[in-house]
CSV table of C-alpha atoms in Angstrom, one decimal:
chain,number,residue,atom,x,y,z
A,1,UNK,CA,41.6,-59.3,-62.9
A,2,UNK,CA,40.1,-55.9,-63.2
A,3,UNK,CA,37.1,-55.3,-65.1
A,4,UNK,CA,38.1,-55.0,-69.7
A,5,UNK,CA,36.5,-52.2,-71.4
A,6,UNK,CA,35.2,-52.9,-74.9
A,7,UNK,CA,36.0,-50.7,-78.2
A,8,UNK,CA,32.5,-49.4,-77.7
A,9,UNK,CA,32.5,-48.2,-74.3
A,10,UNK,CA,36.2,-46.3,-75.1
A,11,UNK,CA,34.1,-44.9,-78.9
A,12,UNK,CA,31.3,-43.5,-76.2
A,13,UNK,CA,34.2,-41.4,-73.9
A,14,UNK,CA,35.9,-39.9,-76.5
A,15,UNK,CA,34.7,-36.1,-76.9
A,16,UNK,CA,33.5,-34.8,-80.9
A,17,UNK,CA,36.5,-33.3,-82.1
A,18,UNK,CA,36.9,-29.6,-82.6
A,19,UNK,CA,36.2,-29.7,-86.5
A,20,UNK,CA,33.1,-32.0,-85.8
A,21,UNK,CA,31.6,-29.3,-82.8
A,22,UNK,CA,32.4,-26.5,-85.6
A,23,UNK,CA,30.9,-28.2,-88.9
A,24,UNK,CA,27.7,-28.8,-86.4
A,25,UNK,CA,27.6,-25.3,-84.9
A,26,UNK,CA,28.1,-23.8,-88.8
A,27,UNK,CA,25.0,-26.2,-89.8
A,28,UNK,CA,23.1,-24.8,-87.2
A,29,UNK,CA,23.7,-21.1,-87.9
A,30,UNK,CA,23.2,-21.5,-91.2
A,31,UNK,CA,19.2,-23.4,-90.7
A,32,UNK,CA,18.6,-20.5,-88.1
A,33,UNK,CA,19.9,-17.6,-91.0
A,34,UNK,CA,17.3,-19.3,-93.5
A,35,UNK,CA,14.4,-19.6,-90.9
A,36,UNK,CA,15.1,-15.9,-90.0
A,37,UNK,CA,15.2,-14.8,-93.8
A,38,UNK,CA,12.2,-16.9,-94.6
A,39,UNK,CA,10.1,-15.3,-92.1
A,40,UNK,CA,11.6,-11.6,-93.1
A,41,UNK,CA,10.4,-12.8,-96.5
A,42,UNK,CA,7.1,-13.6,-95.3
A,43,UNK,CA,6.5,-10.4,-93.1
A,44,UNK,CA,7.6,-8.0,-96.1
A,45,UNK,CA,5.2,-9.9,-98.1
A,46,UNK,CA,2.5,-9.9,-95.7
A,47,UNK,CA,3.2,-5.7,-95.3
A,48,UNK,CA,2.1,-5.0,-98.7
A,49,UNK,CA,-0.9,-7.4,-98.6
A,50,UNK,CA,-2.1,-5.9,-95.5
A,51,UNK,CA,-1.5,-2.2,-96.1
A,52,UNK,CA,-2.9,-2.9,-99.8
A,53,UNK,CA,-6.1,-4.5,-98.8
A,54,UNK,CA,-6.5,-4.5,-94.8
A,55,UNK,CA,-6.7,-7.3,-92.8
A,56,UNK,CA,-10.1,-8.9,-93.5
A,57,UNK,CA,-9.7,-8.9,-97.4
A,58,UNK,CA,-5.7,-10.1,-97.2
A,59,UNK,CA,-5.5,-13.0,-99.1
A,60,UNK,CA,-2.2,-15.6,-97.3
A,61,UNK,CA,-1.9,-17.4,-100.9
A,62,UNK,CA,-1.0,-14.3,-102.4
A,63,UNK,CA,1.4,-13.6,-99.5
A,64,UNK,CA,3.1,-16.8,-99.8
A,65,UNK,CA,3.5,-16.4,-103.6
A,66,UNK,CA,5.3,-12.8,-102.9
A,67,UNK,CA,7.2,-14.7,-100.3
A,68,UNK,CA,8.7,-17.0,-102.6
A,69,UNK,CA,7.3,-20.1,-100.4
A,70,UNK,CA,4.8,-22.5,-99.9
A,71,UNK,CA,1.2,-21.9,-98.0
A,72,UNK,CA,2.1,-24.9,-95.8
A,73,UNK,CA,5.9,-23.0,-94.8
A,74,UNK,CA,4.0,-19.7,-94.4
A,75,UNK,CA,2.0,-21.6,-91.7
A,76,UNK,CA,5.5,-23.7,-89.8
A,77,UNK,CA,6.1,-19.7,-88.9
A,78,UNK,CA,2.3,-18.4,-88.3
A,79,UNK,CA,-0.3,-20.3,-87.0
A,80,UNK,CA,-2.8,-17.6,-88.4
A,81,UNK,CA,-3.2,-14.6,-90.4
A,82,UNK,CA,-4.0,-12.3,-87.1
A,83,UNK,CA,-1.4,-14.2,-85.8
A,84,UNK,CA,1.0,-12.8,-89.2
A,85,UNK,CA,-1.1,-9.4,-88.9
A,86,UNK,CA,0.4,-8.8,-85.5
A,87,UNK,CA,3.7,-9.7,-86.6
A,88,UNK,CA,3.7,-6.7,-89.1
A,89,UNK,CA,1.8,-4.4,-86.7
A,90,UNK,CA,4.4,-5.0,-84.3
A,91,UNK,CA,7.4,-3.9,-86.3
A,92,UNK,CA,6.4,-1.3,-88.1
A,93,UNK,CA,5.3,0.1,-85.0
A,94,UNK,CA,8.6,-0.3,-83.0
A,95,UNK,CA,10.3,1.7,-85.6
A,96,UNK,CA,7.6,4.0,-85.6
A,97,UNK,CA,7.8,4.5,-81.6
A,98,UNK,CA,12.2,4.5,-82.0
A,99,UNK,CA,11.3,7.6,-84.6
A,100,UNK,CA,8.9,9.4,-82.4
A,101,UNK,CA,11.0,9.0,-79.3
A,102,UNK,CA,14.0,10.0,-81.4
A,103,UNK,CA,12.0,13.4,-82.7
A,104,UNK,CA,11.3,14.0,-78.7
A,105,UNK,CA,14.7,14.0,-77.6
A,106,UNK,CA,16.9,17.3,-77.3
A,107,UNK,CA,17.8,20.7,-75.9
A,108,UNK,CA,14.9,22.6,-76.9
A,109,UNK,CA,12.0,23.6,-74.7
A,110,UNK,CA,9.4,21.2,-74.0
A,111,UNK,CA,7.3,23.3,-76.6
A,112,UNK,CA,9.0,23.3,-79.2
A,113,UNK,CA,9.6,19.9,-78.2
A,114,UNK,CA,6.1,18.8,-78.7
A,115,UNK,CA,6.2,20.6,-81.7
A,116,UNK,CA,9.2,18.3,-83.4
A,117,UNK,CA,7.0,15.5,-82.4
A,118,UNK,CA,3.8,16.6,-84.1
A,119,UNK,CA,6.4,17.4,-87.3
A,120,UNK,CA,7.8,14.2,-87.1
A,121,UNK,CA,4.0,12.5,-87.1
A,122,UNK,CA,2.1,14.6,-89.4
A,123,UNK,CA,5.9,13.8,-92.2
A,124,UNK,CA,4.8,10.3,-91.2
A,125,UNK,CA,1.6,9.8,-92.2
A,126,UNK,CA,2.6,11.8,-95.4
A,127,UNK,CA,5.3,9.4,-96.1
A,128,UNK,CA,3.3,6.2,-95.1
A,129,UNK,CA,0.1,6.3,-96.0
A,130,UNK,CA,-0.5,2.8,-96.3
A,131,UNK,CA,0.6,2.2,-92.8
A,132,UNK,CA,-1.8,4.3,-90.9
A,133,UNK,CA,-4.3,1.6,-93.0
A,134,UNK,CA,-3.9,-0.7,-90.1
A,135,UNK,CA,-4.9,2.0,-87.9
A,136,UNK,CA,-8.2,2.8,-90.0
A,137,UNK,CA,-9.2,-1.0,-89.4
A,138,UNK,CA,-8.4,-1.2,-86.3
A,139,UNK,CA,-11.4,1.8,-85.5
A,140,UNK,CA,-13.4,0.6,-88.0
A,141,UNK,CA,-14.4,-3.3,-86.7
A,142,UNK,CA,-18.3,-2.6,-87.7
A,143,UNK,CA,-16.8,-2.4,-91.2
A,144,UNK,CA,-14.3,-4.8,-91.7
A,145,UNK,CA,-15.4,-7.3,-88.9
A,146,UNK,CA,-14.2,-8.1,-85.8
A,147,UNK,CA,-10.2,-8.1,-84.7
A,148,UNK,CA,-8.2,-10.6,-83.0
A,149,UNK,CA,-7.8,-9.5,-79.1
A,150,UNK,CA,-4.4,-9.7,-80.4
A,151,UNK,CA,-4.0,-7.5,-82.5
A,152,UNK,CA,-6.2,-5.0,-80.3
A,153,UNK,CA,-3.8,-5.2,-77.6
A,154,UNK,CA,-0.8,-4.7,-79.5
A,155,UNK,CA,-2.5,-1.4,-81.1
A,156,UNK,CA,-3.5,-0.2,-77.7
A,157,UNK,CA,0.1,-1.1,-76.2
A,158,UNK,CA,1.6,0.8,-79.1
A,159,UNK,CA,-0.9,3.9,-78.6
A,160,UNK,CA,0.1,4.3,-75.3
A,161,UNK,CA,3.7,3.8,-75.5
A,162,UNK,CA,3.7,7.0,-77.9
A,163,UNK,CA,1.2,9.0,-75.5
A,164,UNK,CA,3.7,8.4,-72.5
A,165,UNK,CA,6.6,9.9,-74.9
A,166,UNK,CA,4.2,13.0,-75.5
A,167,UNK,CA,2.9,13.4,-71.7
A,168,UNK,CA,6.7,13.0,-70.8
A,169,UNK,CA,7.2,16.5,-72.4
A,170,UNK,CA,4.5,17.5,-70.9
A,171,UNK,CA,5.5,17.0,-67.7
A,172,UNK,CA,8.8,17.7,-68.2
A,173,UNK,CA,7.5,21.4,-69.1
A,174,UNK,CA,5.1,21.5,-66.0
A,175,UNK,CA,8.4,21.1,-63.7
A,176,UNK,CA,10.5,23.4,-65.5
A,177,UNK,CA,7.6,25.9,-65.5
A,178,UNK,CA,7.0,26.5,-69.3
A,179,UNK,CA,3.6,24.7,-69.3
A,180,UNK,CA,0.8,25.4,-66.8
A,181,UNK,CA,-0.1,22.5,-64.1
A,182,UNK,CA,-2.2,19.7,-65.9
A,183,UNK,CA,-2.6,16.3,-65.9
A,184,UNK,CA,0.2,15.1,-68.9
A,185,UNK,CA,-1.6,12.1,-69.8
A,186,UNK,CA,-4.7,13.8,-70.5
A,187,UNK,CA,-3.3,16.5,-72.5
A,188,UNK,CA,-1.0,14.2,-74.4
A,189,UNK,CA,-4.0,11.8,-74.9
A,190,UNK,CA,-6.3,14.7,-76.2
A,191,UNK,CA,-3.0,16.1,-78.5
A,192,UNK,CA,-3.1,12.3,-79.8
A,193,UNK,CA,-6.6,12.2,-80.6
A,194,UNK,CA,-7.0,15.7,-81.9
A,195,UNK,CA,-3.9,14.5,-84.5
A,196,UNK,CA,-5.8,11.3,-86.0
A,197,UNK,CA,-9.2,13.5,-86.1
A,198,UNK,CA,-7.3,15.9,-89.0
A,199,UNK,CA,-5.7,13.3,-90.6
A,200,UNK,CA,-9.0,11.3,-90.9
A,201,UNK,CA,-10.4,14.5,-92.1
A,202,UNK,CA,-8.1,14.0,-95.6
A,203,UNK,CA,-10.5,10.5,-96.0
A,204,UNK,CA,-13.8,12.5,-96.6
A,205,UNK,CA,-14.4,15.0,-99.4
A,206,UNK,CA,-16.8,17.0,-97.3
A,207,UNK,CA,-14.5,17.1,-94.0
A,208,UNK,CA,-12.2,18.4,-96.4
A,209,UNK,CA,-14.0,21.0,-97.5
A,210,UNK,CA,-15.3,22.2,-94.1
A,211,UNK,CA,-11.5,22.6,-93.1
A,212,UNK,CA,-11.1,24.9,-95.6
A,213,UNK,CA,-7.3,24.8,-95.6
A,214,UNK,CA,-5.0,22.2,-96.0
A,215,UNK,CA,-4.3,19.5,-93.8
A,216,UNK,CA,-0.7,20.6,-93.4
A,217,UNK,CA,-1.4,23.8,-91.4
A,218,UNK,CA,-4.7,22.9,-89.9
A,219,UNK,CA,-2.7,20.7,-88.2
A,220,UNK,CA,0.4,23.2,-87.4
A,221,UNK,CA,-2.4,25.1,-86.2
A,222,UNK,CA,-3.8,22.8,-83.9
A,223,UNK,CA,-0.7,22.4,-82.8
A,224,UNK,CA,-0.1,26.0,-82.0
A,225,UNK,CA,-3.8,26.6,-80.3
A,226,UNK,CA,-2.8,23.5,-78.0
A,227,UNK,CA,0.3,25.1,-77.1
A,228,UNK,CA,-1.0,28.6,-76.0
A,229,UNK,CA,-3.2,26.4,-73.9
A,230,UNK,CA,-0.4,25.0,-72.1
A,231,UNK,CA,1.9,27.7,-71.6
A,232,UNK,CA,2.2,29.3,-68.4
């Protein structure tokens, strides 16, 4: 006789149905949809702590309590709060990089190119002063303490993701013949530093003062005296 096979063995070979593989797939969307708005929660929350108070003084109670959630969920999402700190470093900073790139981008000349670019950065820091915050403490370690290698490297990546966009114009105008023959990372990188030097200069009363004019065309002007350097 051949071999009999028990209820159990026929229960095991019978496939979920198609409602059952649905009401688990919706299940499963819908715990990944709350993970992904709890964390949203908890990086907006984290933002404004950061940008309010920097990194050192950030208190994770008081971002848990904006968040709507408990310390002990903030923590099943980020180990730390460098760990949290790079998290909001790293998407405000891909938007920022999307913008820039965006503001590099079209049929003008590669000068006035570069001067959408340093438009678009100086409207920037106007608009989002509290976001160039993380930038200040990221300079200024012997104030605030020392920074997560972390978060260093993800400022540095960021830093010179944007220079490449600005030494790709450069270059760009090198070949077409507009600019003069240079080394296009080392001007952008000098444009770059020369940028964050006048917007630091709106931090001390007596930097301001020695300007003499206002940030907005010092910096148009800087601009413009970097520009006559370049042109052929």
């Amino acid at each position: 006789m051949g071999a009999t096979t028990s209820a159990s063995d026929r229960d095991d070979a019978v496939p979920p149905s198609p409602g059952s593989a649905r009401r688990i797939d919706d299940s499963a969307r819908r715990r990944a949809e709350k993970k992904q708005a709890s964390r949203k929660k908890i990086v907006d929350a984290a933002r404004a702590v950061f940008f309010r108070d920097g990194f050192m003084a950030a208190n994770l109670d008081e971002v848990a309590q904006r968040a709507g959630v408990a310390k002990g969920t903030l923590y099943r999402y980020f180990e730390s709060k460098a760990e949290l700190y790079v998290e909001v470093l790293a998407h405000n900073g891909e938007i920022f990089k999307q913008q820039m790139r965006d503001a590099s981008t079209g049929p003008a000349g590669a000068a006035d190119r570069i001067r959408d670019v340093s438009k678009f950065y100086f409207e920037h820091w106007v608009q989002n002063h509290d976001y160039f915050q993380i930038f200040w403490a990221i300079e200024n370690q012997s104030v605030i303490g020392e920074l997560p290698p972390g978060v260093l490297g993800q400022v540095s990546d960021l830093w010179a993701e944007c220079i490449e966009i600005v030494a790709g114009i450069v270059s760009e105008g090198v070949a077409s013949g507009e600019f003069t023959d240079c080394d296009p990372w080392e001007v952008a990188n000098i444009l770059w530093t020369v940028a964050n030097a006048l917007i630091q200069t709106e931090k001390s009363a007596t930097r301001r003062s020695l300007r003499r004019v206002n940030l907005e065309t010092a910096f148009d002007d800087a601009v413009e005296i970097f520009l006559r350097g370049l042109l052929a």
